[in-house]
Amino acid sequence: MGVIALLSAVLMLVIREPMRVALALITTMVMLGGIYGLLGVHFIAAFQVLIYVGAVMVFMVYVIMLLEVREAPGHARYSRWLVPGVMACATLIAVLGISVYRSSAEVLTAPGGAPFSLTQFSTLFLSEYWLEFELTSVFLVAVIVAALAVIKVSRRAHG
Amino acid sequence: MPHTLALIALLPLVGFLVNGFFATALGRHRTNERTAGLIGSAFPLAAFALTIKAFFDLQAGGFAPIVEPLYRWALIGTSSFEIAFYFDRLSAIMTLVVTGVGSVIHIYSTGYMHNDKSFGRFFAYLNLFLFFMLLLVLGRSMLVLFVGWEGVGLASYLLIGFWFDDLANAKAGRKAFITNRIGDAGFLLGMFLLYRAFGTLDMDTINSAFVSGTGAALLVPASLVGLLLFVGATGKSAQIPLYVWLPDAMAGPTPVSALIHAATMVTAGVYLTARMSGIYMMAPEASQVIAVVGVLTAFFAATVALVQTDIKKVLAYSTVSQLGFMFLALGVGAYGVAIFHVVTHAFFKACLFLGAGSVIHALGGEQDIRKMGGLRHKIPLTFWTFAIATAAIAGIPGLAGFFSKDEILWYAFASAKGGAPWLWGVAALTALMTAFYMFRLLWLTFMGASRMSHEVEHHVHESPLSMTGVLMLLALLSAGGGYIAIPHFLEPQIPLPPIVESLEHYEHTLLYVSIVLAFAGLGLAVFMFGGPASRPEGIKQAMRPIHRLLSGKYFVDELYERVIVKPLAWFSDVVLLRGGDKMLLDGSLHGLASLAQRTASVVSRVQTGSLHVYALLVMVGIVGALLWSWRHV
Amino acid sequence: MDKVQLLLLLSGALFSLGLLGVIVRRNALVMLMCLELMLNGVNLSLVTFSQQRGDAAGAVLVFLVFVVATAEIALAIPIVLLLVRFKRSMDIDRYSDLKG
C-alpha cells in the first residue's frame, strides 16, 4: 500500500490537469488510510478517510470544477525552479533516508504497547489534552469569522 | 561686621541687576534717567564707604590681613576650591582706588551720558564692571582673581562696543576681548603650574612659600611661571605685543575709557604682578624681561603719542606708555613704587580722560585736536583741571606724577635687582616725550587761536556740575596725591629693593635731571605749538617718513592682520570648515546613510514575490538543518 | 528494513514530494493540494511513532493536524478564488505583488 501511495504522490507532480491531480491525491490519502488501518489504529484511519477525503478533497474537487481551468496548449507545466527543486528534493530524501537508516535501534524497537483504542484516545483528549481540545474550538470559530471576512471582501470587490 | 568684603564686591552687582532689569530695553525702560543714574552711583558709593570702614578695621588689627571665606565653590576629588576674600595693605589701596575713582566716574557719567538712549544699560554695565574688578582685587585665590579678570574683560567688551550700531565700535570691542584672551592662555598655564605644585591657588600661601623658599616653591620653575603670568598681564595691561586693543578701545564712551582703560582694569596686570611678588623675587630672568618689555612699551607708545591727532588716542597711547613705566618698576623689584604709580596715574589719567570728555561734550562730539584751540577762556573749569592733570603726568615737581615717576626712574637706575643705566636712559627719554606730547595736547586743545568751525564754536559751553565737580576733585588728587607715601606704606608687606651701593649718591642728581626733563618738555611744547603754525609744520615736512611711521602706529595692526589674522582665517575656512566639517563630518554621515540605503536595496532583492522561490528556500533550509543536526552523530 | 523505518521513509518521501510540488507546479490549486500531501506525510510519521510507542498522545496530535488542515483548506480556497478573480489567472508566477 505504501508503494501505491508513493506512486500517486509522484503522479501528482506530473499530471497536468488539476482534476486528475486531485484524483491522484485522493488515491494517496486512501492508501494512507489503509496503512493506518494495517497499523491497528482504526479510528484514525476512519478520521483520515472521513475528514480528509470526505471533506477536504470534496471541497477541493468542487472548487476545481467551479473554476474550470483550462490551460493554454503551450503552457509550461513547471515553474522556473524545476531543476534546483528536484535536486533539493533528492538531497532531502537522501538526508532523511540516511537519518532514518542511521537512527539508533532503541527508538525503533522500543517495546510498543498494545495498539490503543478509541476509548483511550477520547479519554486522553478530555483529561490531559483538554486545553488543546478547547483551543481547537476557538480556532474553528476564528476560521469561521475569517471566512466571513473573506466573503465580505469578495462581495465588496464584486459590487 | 562680618562679610564686609563680600558686600563691597556684591553691592555693585546688585546695582547691575536692578538697573539691568528696570532701566534697559529688557525692562522696557521702567525707570527714568535720574533714578537709573542714582541707583547706578549709589551702590559704588556705598561700596566705597564700606571700603573705608574695612580699611579702618585693617588698621585696628595692626594691618594683619583679613581673610573672609565665603563658601566652597567646588569639591573635585580631594581638591576643594573656595571663594574667599583677602584684605591687606595692597588690596586696601587697590580697593580704595577702584571704589573711589569708580564712584566719581559714575557721577560724572550721569552728566556725560545724559539723553543717551541706552542710559540705563550703561550704568548696568558699569556696575557689572565694578563688581568684577572688586572680585579681582579682593580675591584670595588666583581662581577668584581670574573670575574677576575674565569678568572685567567681558565688561570691557560690552562697554567698548556700547554704541554697537556703528560696526566699528563692535569690532573694537571684539578686538579687545580676543587680544585679552590670548594673554589669558599664558595666565592659565601659569596657574596650572602653580596649582600642580601647591595644590592650592591661594595667593598668600603661594607668596609666602616663595619668599621663604621652602616646600613646593622649589619644585616650580619660578621664571617660567613668572613669564606666563606676565603674558596674561601683557594682554590685560596692554604691553607689547598685546597692546593693540587699547587705542581701538577709545571707541567706547569717554567715562569707560577713563574708568576701565586708565584707572582700573588695565592696572590689573600690575596688581597681579605686585601681588605675586614672591615669585618674581625668585625669578630674576622673568623680572628682567618684564623690565625690558615695560620700558620698550613706554618708549614706543610715547613716540606714537607724539603725532596723534585725536584727543583720546593721545591719552590712550599715553596710558600704554605709563603702564610701561609701571612694569619697568615691577621688573626692577620696586613693586610698591609701581603701585604708587598706579594710584597717581588713576588720579591724573582719569582726570585727563574726563576732561577730554568734557571738551568733546562742549564741542558737540569733535575729537580732532586740529579742529580745536582757544578753548581756554570758554571752558575755564575744564581747562584748569586738565592743565593740572597734564602737569602731574608730565612730572612737574610738587604734583603727584612727579613723585611716583621719579621713584620709578631712580629704581630703574639703581636697583640691585635689575636696575641698569640704559633702562634709566630710555625711561628718562620717555619722560621727556611724555611731557612734550601732553603739553602739546594742552596747547593745541585749549590755547592759541580757535580752529573750530563756526557752528561748533557757537555752541561751546561748560559742562554741568556733575562733570566739572568730579574733574575738580580729581585735579585736587592729582595735585596732592603724591604726598601719600604709598611705597613706604606697603613696605612691611612688599619690601623695596636694595640699592646698589656705588650708585647711591646719584639720587639727587637724577632728581634734578627729572625736573629738568619735565620743564624741557614743557618748554619745547610751548615753543613748537605756542607760536605760529609754521614751526610744527616745518618739522613735520622735514621728518616726513618718520612722521608717517609714527602716525601709522608703526603699522603694527597691519602687520598682525597680515601675519596672524589672515592665515588664521584662511585656516579656519579651508581646513576646518571645508575640509574638516563639510568633508569629514558631513561626508561620513552621508556616507553612512547611503551605505545603509545601498545595502537595503541589495538585500531587498531576496523578496522576489514568487512563492516558488520561497518554497525552494524552505527546502534548502530543511536540508541544511538536517545536515547541521548530523554534527553530533 | 524494519516496518517502522519503511514507513518513516515513506513519510519523508511524501513530505519532500509535496514540497517539491510547491516549488515546481504553477497552478495555485495544485499547489494547495501538494500542501495537503505534505501534511499527510507528517501525519503518517506521527501515527507510526505513536503506534510504535503505544502512546495515544501522538494520536491526539494527529487529530489536531486534521483540524488544522481542514481549517486551512477552508480559508485557502476562498483566498485563491479571490486571487483568481483579480488576477484572472491561476498562475502563481503572476502573483508577485509583494515583490521587493
Tab-separated table of C-alpha atoms in Angstrom, chain B residues 244-631:
chain	number	residue	atom	x	y	z
B	244	VAL	CA	46.862	96.856	20.120
B	245	TRP	CA	43.383	96.786	21.556
B	246	LEU	CA	43.743	99.813	23.788
B	247	PRO	CA	43.828	102.588	21.198
B	248	ASP	CA	40.873	100.998	19.425
B	249	ALA	CA	39.035	100.832	22.727
B	250	MET	CA	38.647	104.582	22.582
B	251	ALA	CA	35.545	103.861	20.514
B	252	GLY	CA	33.699	103.454	23.775
B	253	PRO	CA	32.159	106.327	25.715
B	254	THR	CA	34.707	108.502	27.474
B	255	PRO	CA	33.802	107.560	31.056
B	256	VAL	CA	34.542	103.977	30.044
B	257	SER	CA	37.927	104.996	28.757
B	258	ALA	CA	38.562	106.775	31.981
B	259	LEU	CA	37.496	104.057	34.338
B	260	ILE	CA	38.454	100.916	32.583
B	261	HIS	CA	41.239	101.851	30.294
B	262	ALA	CA	43.057	104.240	32.533
B	263	ALA	CA	42.352	103.864	36.157
B	264	THR	CA	41.437	100.314	36.950
B	265	MET	CA	41.201	97.420	34.524
B	266	VAL	CA	44.483	97.979	32.802
B	267	THR	CA	46.189	98.084	36.137
B	268	ALA	CA	45.024	94.574	36.892
B	269	GLY	CA	48.188	93.186	35.383
B	270	VAL	CA	50.279	95.421	37.580
B	271	TYR	CA	48.305	94.353	40.608
B	272	LEU	CA	48.750	90.685	39.745
B	273	THR	CA	52.486	91.031	39.414
B	274	ALA	CA	52.778	93.028	42.607
B	275	ARG	CA	50.626	90.521	44.431
B	276	MET	CA	52.757	87.607	43.246
B	277	SER	CA	55.938	89.494	44.078
B	278	GLY	CA	57.166	86.450	45.920
B	279	ILE	CA	57.545	84.601	42.642
B	280	TYR	CA	59.228	87.466	40.883
B	281	MET	CA	61.700	87.985	43.661
B	282	MET	CA	62.880	84.460	42.990
B	283	ALA	CA	62.874	84.859	39.232
B	284	PRO	CA	65.468	87.363	38.089
B	285	GLU	CA	65.207	86.370	34.422
B	286	ALA	CA	61.480	86.918	34.293
B	287	SER	CA	61.851	90.215	36.113
B	288	GLN	CA	64.425	91.353	33.625
B	289	VAL	CA	62.106	90.503	30.763
B	290	ILE	CA	59.326	92.463	32.409
B	291	ALA	CA	61.524	95.488	32.889
B	292	VAL	CA	62.736	95.467	29.303
B	293	VAL	CA	59.277	94.952	27.825
B	294	GLY	CA	57.932	97.653	30.094
B	295	VAL	CA	60.460	100.271	29.153
B	296	LEU	CA	60.263	99.483	25.467
B	297	THR	CA	56.486	99.688	25.538
B	298	ALA	CA	56.735	103.003	27.315
B	299	PHE	CA	59.149	104.333	24.739
B	300	PHE	CA	57.296	103.190	21.647
B	301	ALA	CA	53.905	104.246	22.851
B	302	ALA	CA	55.242	107.684	23.683
B	303	THR	CA	56.684	108.085	20.186
B	304	VAL	CA	53.327	107.285	18.670
B	305	ALA	CA	51.548	109.678	21.012
B	306	LEU	CA	53.714	112.500	19.690
B	307	VAL	CA	51.845	112.732	16.425
B	308	GLN	CA	48.311	111.603	17.182
B	309	THR	CA	45.525	113.991	16.279
B	310	ASP	CA	42.615	112.531	18.178
B	311	ILE	CA	42.444	113.749	21.727
B	312	LYS	CA	41.520	110.347	23.097
B	313	LYS	CA	44.113	108.493	21.090
B	314	VAL	CA	46.858	110.634	22.562
B	315	LEU	CA	45.621	109.734	26.001
B	316	ALA	CA	45.313	106.061	25.043
B	317	TYR	CA	48.928	105.817	23.944
B	318	SER	CA	49.886	107.785	26.971
B	319	THR	CA	48.201	105.137	29.102
B	320	VAL	CA	50.105	102.364	27.371
B	321	SER	CA	53.276	104.305	27.966
B	322	GLN	CA	52.569	104.905	31.648
B	323	LEU	CA	51.712	101.228	32.095
B	324	GLY	CA	55.089	100.511	30.627
B	325	PHE	CA	56.588	102.603	33.390
B	326	MET	CA	54.737	100.579	35.960
B	327	PHE	CA	56.060	97.341	34.548
B	328	LEU	CA	59.535	98.801	34.483
B	329	ALA	CA	59.215	99.394	38.186
B	330	LEU	CA	57.930	95.872	38.719
B	331	GLY	CA	60.745	94.476	36.693
B	332	VAL	CA	63.419	96.030	38.860
B	333	GLY	CA	61.817	94.868	42.052
B	334	ALA	CA	60.183	98.128	43.096
B	335	TYR	CA	56.710	96.686	43.463
B	336	GLY	CA	55.490	99.262	45.918
B	337	VAL	CA	56.568	102.065	43.615
B	338	ALA	CA	54.651	100.541	40.736
B	339	ILE	CA	51.513	100.522	42.863
B	340	PHE	CA	52.223	104.102	43.811
B	341	HIS	CA	52.255	104.998	40.162
B	342	VAL	CA	49.037	103.055	39.660
B	343	VAL	CA	47.352	105.291	42.196
B	344	THR	CA	48.699	108.586	40.935
B	345	HIS	CA	48.069	107.538	37.356
B	346	ALA	CA	44.495	106.691	38.245
B	347	PHE	CA	44.025	110.207	39.533
B	348	PHE	CA	45.544	112.198	36.719
B	349	LYS	CA	44.645	109.905	33.840
B	350	ALA	CA	41.032	109.729	34.926
B	351	CYS	CA	41.055	113.487	35.246
B	352	LEU	CA	42.558	113.814	31.776
B	353	PHE	CA	40.092	111.461	30.157
B	354	LEU	CA	37.128	113.013	31.868
B	355	GLY	CA	38.441	116.419	30.899
B	356	ALA	CA	38.699	115.250	27.322
B	357	GLY	CA	35.156	114.038	27.672
B	358	SER	CA	34.166	117.464	28.859
B	359	VAL	CA	35.837	119.026	25.822
B	360	ILE	CA	34.131	116.605	23.481
B	361	HIS	CA	30.846	117.307	25.186
B	362	ALA	CA	31.412	121.044	24.862
B	363	LEU	CA	32.277	120.762	21.189
B	364	GLY	CA	29.311	118.558	20.439
B	365	GLY	CA	31.336	115.474	19.570
B	366	GLU	CA	34.504	116.804	17.969
B	367	GLN	CA	37.613	114.815	18.886
B	368	ASP	CA	40.205	116.033	16.409
B	369	ILE	CA	42.599	118.439	18.095
B	370	ARG	CA	43.430	120.054	14.807
B	371	LYS	CA	39.932	121.433	14.937
B	372	MET	CA	40.183	122.804	18.442
B	373	GLY	CA	42.031	125.643	20.061
B	374	GLY	CA	41.214	128.742	22.017
B	375	LEU	CA	39.037	126.943	24.491
B	376	ARG	CA	40.864	128.296	27.491
B	377	HIS	CA	38.512	131.108	28.212
B	378	LYS	CA	35.389	129.408	27.007
B	379	ILE	CA	35.501	126.377	29.298
B	380	PRO	CA	37.818	127.524	32.080
B	381	LEU	CA	36.998	124.865	34.636
B	382	THR	CA	37.741	122.100	32.201
B	383	PHE	CA	40.892	123.915	31.153
B	384	TRP	CA	42.319	124.368	34.604
B	385	THR	CA	41.641	120.813	35.738
B	386	PHE	CA	43.103	119.484	32.522
B	387	ALA	CA	46.147	121.666	32.951
B	388	ILE	CA	46.770	120.458	36.487
B	389	ALA	CA	46.445	116.834	35.425
B	390	THR	CA	48.778	117.441	32.488
B	391	ALA	CA	51.349	118.968	34.745
B	392	ALA	CA	51.016	115.987	37.030
B	393	ILE	CA	51.621	113.451	34.301
B	394	ALA	CA	54.493	115.442	32.910
B	395	GLY	CA	56.237	115.261	36.217
B	396	ILE	CA	56.184	118.889	37.203
B	397	PRO	CA	57.612	118.895	40.714
B	398	GLY	CA	55.180	119.043	43.568
B	399	LEU	CA	52.373	117.277	41.793
B	400	ALA	CA	51.522	113.592	42.136
B	401	GLY	CA	53.082	112.322	38.964
B	402	PHE	CA	56.427	113.811	39.829
B	403	PHE	CA	56.823	111.729	42.948
B	404	SER	CA	55.833	108.395	41.500
B	405	LYS	CA	57.628	108.791	38.214
B	406	ASP	CA	60.798	109.965	39.853
B	407	GLU	CA	60.838	106.967	42.134
B	408	ILE	CA	60.450	104.700	39.139
B	409	LEU	CA	63.332	106.361	37.329
B	410	TRP	CA	65.507	106.150	40.422
B	411	TYR	CA	64.925	102.453	40.919
B	412	ALA	CA	65.326	101.771	37.230
B	413	PHE	CA	68.789	103.191	37.552
B	414	ALA	CA	69.923	101.984	40.890
B	415	SER	CA	68.005	98.922	41.959
B	416	ALA	CA	70.190	95.995	42.871
B	417	LYS	CA	67.603	93.701	41.360
B	418	GLY	CA	67.968	94.571	37.751
B	419	GLY	CA	68.395	98.310	37.550
B	420	ALA	CA	70.639	99.485	34.762
B	421	PRO	CA	71.681	102.838	33.389
B	422	TRP	CA	70.308	102.098	29.944
B	423	LEU	CA	66.861	101.388	31.445
B	424	TRP	CA	67.027	104.725	33.122
B	425	GLY	CA	68.149	106.381	29.912
B	426	VAL	CA	65.275	105.099	27.829
B	427	ALA	CA	62.825	105.820	30.623
B	428	ALA	CA	64.110	109.356	31.015
B	429	LEU	CA	63.787	109.965	27.303
B	430	THR	CA	60.249	108.670	27.505
B	431	ALA	CA	59.540	111.006	30.378
B	432	LEU	CA	60.728	113.882	28.240
B	433	MET	CA	58.459	112.803	25.436
B	434	THR	CA	55.582	112.422	27.866
B	435	ALA	CA	55.925	115.978	28.995
B	436	PHE	CA	56.224	117.136	25.441
B	437	TYR	CA	53.209	115.437	23.973
B	438	MET	CA	50.998	116.178	26.943
B	439	PHE	CA	51.718	119.865	26.780
B	440	ARG	CA	51.325	119.690	23.030
B	441	LEU	CA	47.865	118.293	23.673
B	442	LEU	CA	47.091	121.015	26.158
B	443	TRP	CA	48.201	123.755	23.854
B	444	LEU	CA	46.539	122.519	20.733
B	445	THR	CA	43.272	121.894	22.540
B	446	PHE	CA	42.965	124.961	24.704
B	447	MET	CA	45.393	127.656	23.717
B	448	GLY	CA	46.055	129.812	20.762
B	449	ALA	CA	43.635	130.815	18.094
B	450	SER	CA	40.494	128.905	17.533
B	451	ARG	CA	40.482	126.464	14.659
B	452	MET	CA	36.918	125.374	15.297
B	453	SER	CA	34.193	125.571	12.752
B	454	HIS	CA	31.701	128.352	13.300
B	455	GLU	CA	28.674	126.382	14.490
B	456	VAL	CA	30.763	124.373	16.898
B	457	GLU	CA	32.289	127.496	18.335
B	458	HIS	CA	28.911	128.960	18.819
B	459	HIS	CA	27.715	126.086	20.954
B	460	VAL	CA	30.683	125.697	23.206
B	461	HIS	CA	29.553	125.600	26.813
B	462	GLU	CA	30.920	124.472	30.114
B	463	SER	CA	29.853	121.060	31.289
B	464	PRO	CA	27.310	120.542	34.051
B	465	LEU	CA	28.333	120.312	37.677
B	466	SER	CA	28.126	116.551	37.753
B	467	MET	CA	31.040	116.566	35.357
B	468	THR	CA	33.057	119.559	36.452
B	469	GLY	CA	32.726	118.699	40.115
B	470	VAL	CA	34.362	115.356	39.506
B	471	LEU	CA	37.039	116.990	37.443
B	472	MET	CA	37.881	119.334	40.243
B	473	LEU	CA	38.071	116.516	42.744
B	474	LEU	CA	40.382	114.502	40.545
B	475	ALA	CA	42.563	117.502	39.801
B	476	LEU	CA	42.949	118.031	43.512
B	477	LEU	CA	44.011	114.444	43.942
B	478	SER	CA	46.393	114.714	41.036
B	479	ALA	CA	47.994	117.616	42.752
B	480	GLY	CA	48.091	116.299	46.268
B	481	GLY	CA	48.067	112.565	45.750
B	482	GLY	CA	51.798	112.327	45.638
B	483	TYR	CA	52.125	113.083	49.280
B	484	ILE	CA	50.556	109.814	50.290
B	485	ALA	CA	53.693	107.779	50.741
B	486	ILE	CA	52.402	104.554	49.350
B	487	PRO	CA	55.659	102.699	48.836
B	488	HIS	CA	56.512	103.158	52.488
B	489	PHE	CA	53.010	102.178	53.463
B	490	LEU	CA	53.428	98.969	51.555
B	491	GLU	CA	56.926	98.255	52.718
B	492	PRO	CA	56.122	95.960	55.604
B	493	GLN	CA	54.338	93.739	53.142
B	494	ILE	CA	56.227	94.279	49.913
B	495	PRO	CA	59.785	95.350	50.556
B	496	LEU	CA	61.536	97.819	48.325
B	497	PRO	CA	64.589	96.533	46.535
B	498	PRO	CA	68.021	97.322	47.860
B	499	ILE	CA	70.035	99.987	46.133
B	500	VAL	CA	73.385	99.341	44.548
B	501	GLU	CA	75.759	100.998	46.942
B	502	SER	CA	78.048	102.598	44.458
B	503	LEU	CA	75.170	104.403	42.870
B	504	GLU	CA	73.573	105.735	45.991
B	505	HIS	CA	74.889	109.199	45.681
B	506	TYR	CA	73.308	109.695	42.295
B	507	GLU	CA	69.891	110.042	43.840
B	508	HIS	CA	69.829	113.780	43.944
B	509	THR	CA	71.441	114.147	40.553
B	510	LEU	CA	68.760	112.100	38.958
B	511	LEU	CA	66.132	114.057	40.799
B	512	TYR	CA	67.334	117.261	39.208
B	513	VAL	CA	67.537	115.613	35.837
B	514	SER	CA	63.884	114.608	36.148
B	515	ILE	CA	62.891	118.178	36.951
B	516	VAL	CA	64.873	119.471	34.032
B	517	LEU	CA	63.277	116.962	31.698
B	518	ALA	CA	59.794	117.922	32.755
B	519	PHE	CA	60.379	121.599	32.153
B	520	ALA	CA	62.243	120.908	28.955
B	521	GLY	CA	59.260	119.073	27.650
B	522	LEU	CA	57.034	121.957	28.642
B	523	GLY	CA	59.301	124.447	27.016
B	524	LEU	CA	59.620	122.529	23.788
B	525	ALA	CA	55.881	122.158	23.531
B	526	VAL	CA	55.291	125.833	24.123
B	527	PHE	CA	57.950	126.674	21.584
B	528	MET	CA	56.513	124.413	18.952
B	529	PHE	CA	52.856	124.975	19.426
B	530	GLY	CA	52.655	128.297	21.149
B	531	GLY	CA	53.989	130.106	18.149
B	532	PRO	CA	52.867	130.259	14.570
B	533	ALA	CA	51.658	127.051	12.970
B	534	SER	CA	54.574	127.037	10.606
B	535	ARG	CA	57.009	125.703	13.212
B	536	PRO	CA	55.433	122.310	13.743
B	537	GLU	CA	54.550	122.139	10.076
B	538	GLY	CA	58.143	122.703	9.140
B	539	ILE	CA	59.366	119.931	11.379
B	540	LYS	CA	56.694	117.613	10.096
B	541	GLN	CA	57.741	118.174	6.483
B	542	ALA	CA	61.369	117.709	7.323
B	543	MET	CA	60.792	114.421	9.007
B	544	ARG	CA	58.100	113.171	6.722
B	545	PRO	CA	58.933	109.454	6.665
B	546	ILE	CA	59.286	109.267	10.432
B	547	HIS	CA	56.078	111.150	10.833
B	548	ARG	CA	54.286	108.684	8.617
B	549	LEU	CA	55.677	105.784	10.575
B	550	LEU	CA	54.543	107.234	13.861
B	551	SER	CA	51.156	108.307	12.603
B	552	GLY	CA	50.631	104.838	11.344
B	553	LYS	CA	51.405	103.473	14.814
B	554	TYR	CA	54.358	101.610	13.299
B	555	PHE	CA	51.766	99.742	11.232
B	556	VAL	CA	51.621	97.078	13.900
B	557	ASP	CA	47.926	96.438	13.371
B	558	GLU	CA	48.508	95.924	9.681
B	559	LEU	CA	51.348	93.569	10.451
B	560	TYR	CA	49.208	91.499	12.787
B	561	GLU	CA	46.448	91.455	10.233
B	562	ARG	CA	48.754	90.155	7.537
B	563	VAL	CA	50.743	87.699	9.599
B	564	ILE	CA	48.279	86.361	12.100
B	565	VAL	CA	44.711	87.165	11.307
B	566	LYS	CA	44.628	86.348	7.609
B	567	PRO	CA	46.369	82.963	7.900
B	568	LEU	CA	44.100	82.033	10.796
B	569	ALA	CA	41.011	82.980	8.850
B	570	TRP	CA	42.274	81.045	5.852
B	571	PHE	CA	42.993	78.021	8.009
B	572	SER	CA	39.610	78.128	9.631
B	573	ASP	CA	37.833	78.404	6.379
B	574	VAL	CA	39.674	75.971	4.191
B	575	VAL	CA	40.940	73.344	6.565
B	576	LEU	CA	38.458	73.349	9.328
B	577	LEU	CA	35.269	74.382	7.641
B	578	ARG	CA	35.529	72.848	4.246
B	579	GLY	CA	37.913	70.054	4.907
B	580	GLY	CA	37.013	69.041	8.380
B	581	ASP	CA	33.412	69.940	8.814
B	582	LYS	CA	31.970	69.521	5.367
B	583	MET	CA	34.119	66.749	4.047
B	584	LEU	CA	34.761	64.672	7.087
B	585	LEU	CA	31.721	65.071	9.245
B	586	ASP	CA	29.009	65.641	6.689
B	587	GLY	CA	30.679	63.223	4.352
B	588	SER	CA	30.816	60.432	6.870
B	589	LEU	CA	27.217	60.960	7.865
B	590	HIS	CA	26.032	60.941	4.302
B	591	GLY	CA	28.270	58.029	3.617
B	592	LEU	CA	26.736	56.018	6.415
B	593	ALA	CA	23.254	56.862	5.260
B	594	SER	CA	23.914	55.942	1.652
B	595	LEU	CA	25.660	52.768	2.799
B	596	ALA	CA	22.549	51.745	4.663
B	597	GLN	CA	20.439	52.590	1.666
B	598	ARG	CA	22.517	50.630	-0.776
B	599	THR	CA	22.698	47.619	1.478
B	600	ALA	CA	18.960	47.692	1.882
B	601	SER	CA	18.321	47.841	-1.831
B	602	VAL	CA	20.627	44.907	-2.408
B	603	VAL	CA	19.200	42.786	0.358
B	604	SER	CA	15.593	43.515	-0.541
B	605	ARG	CA	16.074	41.653	-3.764
B	606	VAL	CA	15.570	38.456	-1.825
B	607	GLN	CA	11.893	39.174	-1.740
B	608	THR	CA	11.047	38.226	-5.247
B	609	GLY	CA	7.372	37.884	-4.582
B	610	SER	CA	7.479	34.430	-6.054
B	611	LEU	CA	6.146	31.667	-3.877
B	612	HIS	CA	8.197	29.104	-5.700
B	613	VAL	CA	11.386	30.681	-4.596
B	614	TYR	CA	10.251	30.850	-1.047
B	615	ALA	CA	9.332	27.198	-1.040
B	616	LEU	CA	12.653	26.294	-2.564
B	617	LEU	CA	14.399	28.200	0.147
B	618	VAL	CA	12.336	26.330	2.717
B	619	MET	CA	13.514	23.059	1.316
B	620	VAL	CA	17.083	24.158	1.240
B	621	GLY	CA	16.707	25.285	4.784
B	622	ILE	CA	15.366	21.967	5.921
B	623	VAL	CA	18.199	20.142	4.254
B	624	GLY	CA	20.633	22.449	5.892
B	625	ALA	CA	19.071	21.996	9.287
B	626	LEU	CA	19.171	18.269	8.980
B	627	LEU	CA	22.752	18.290	7.898
B	628	TRP	CA	23.580	20.501	10.793
B	629	SER	CA	21.965	18.044	13.148
B	630	TRP	CA	24.390	15.448	11.909
B	631	ARG	CA	27.347	17.123	13.533
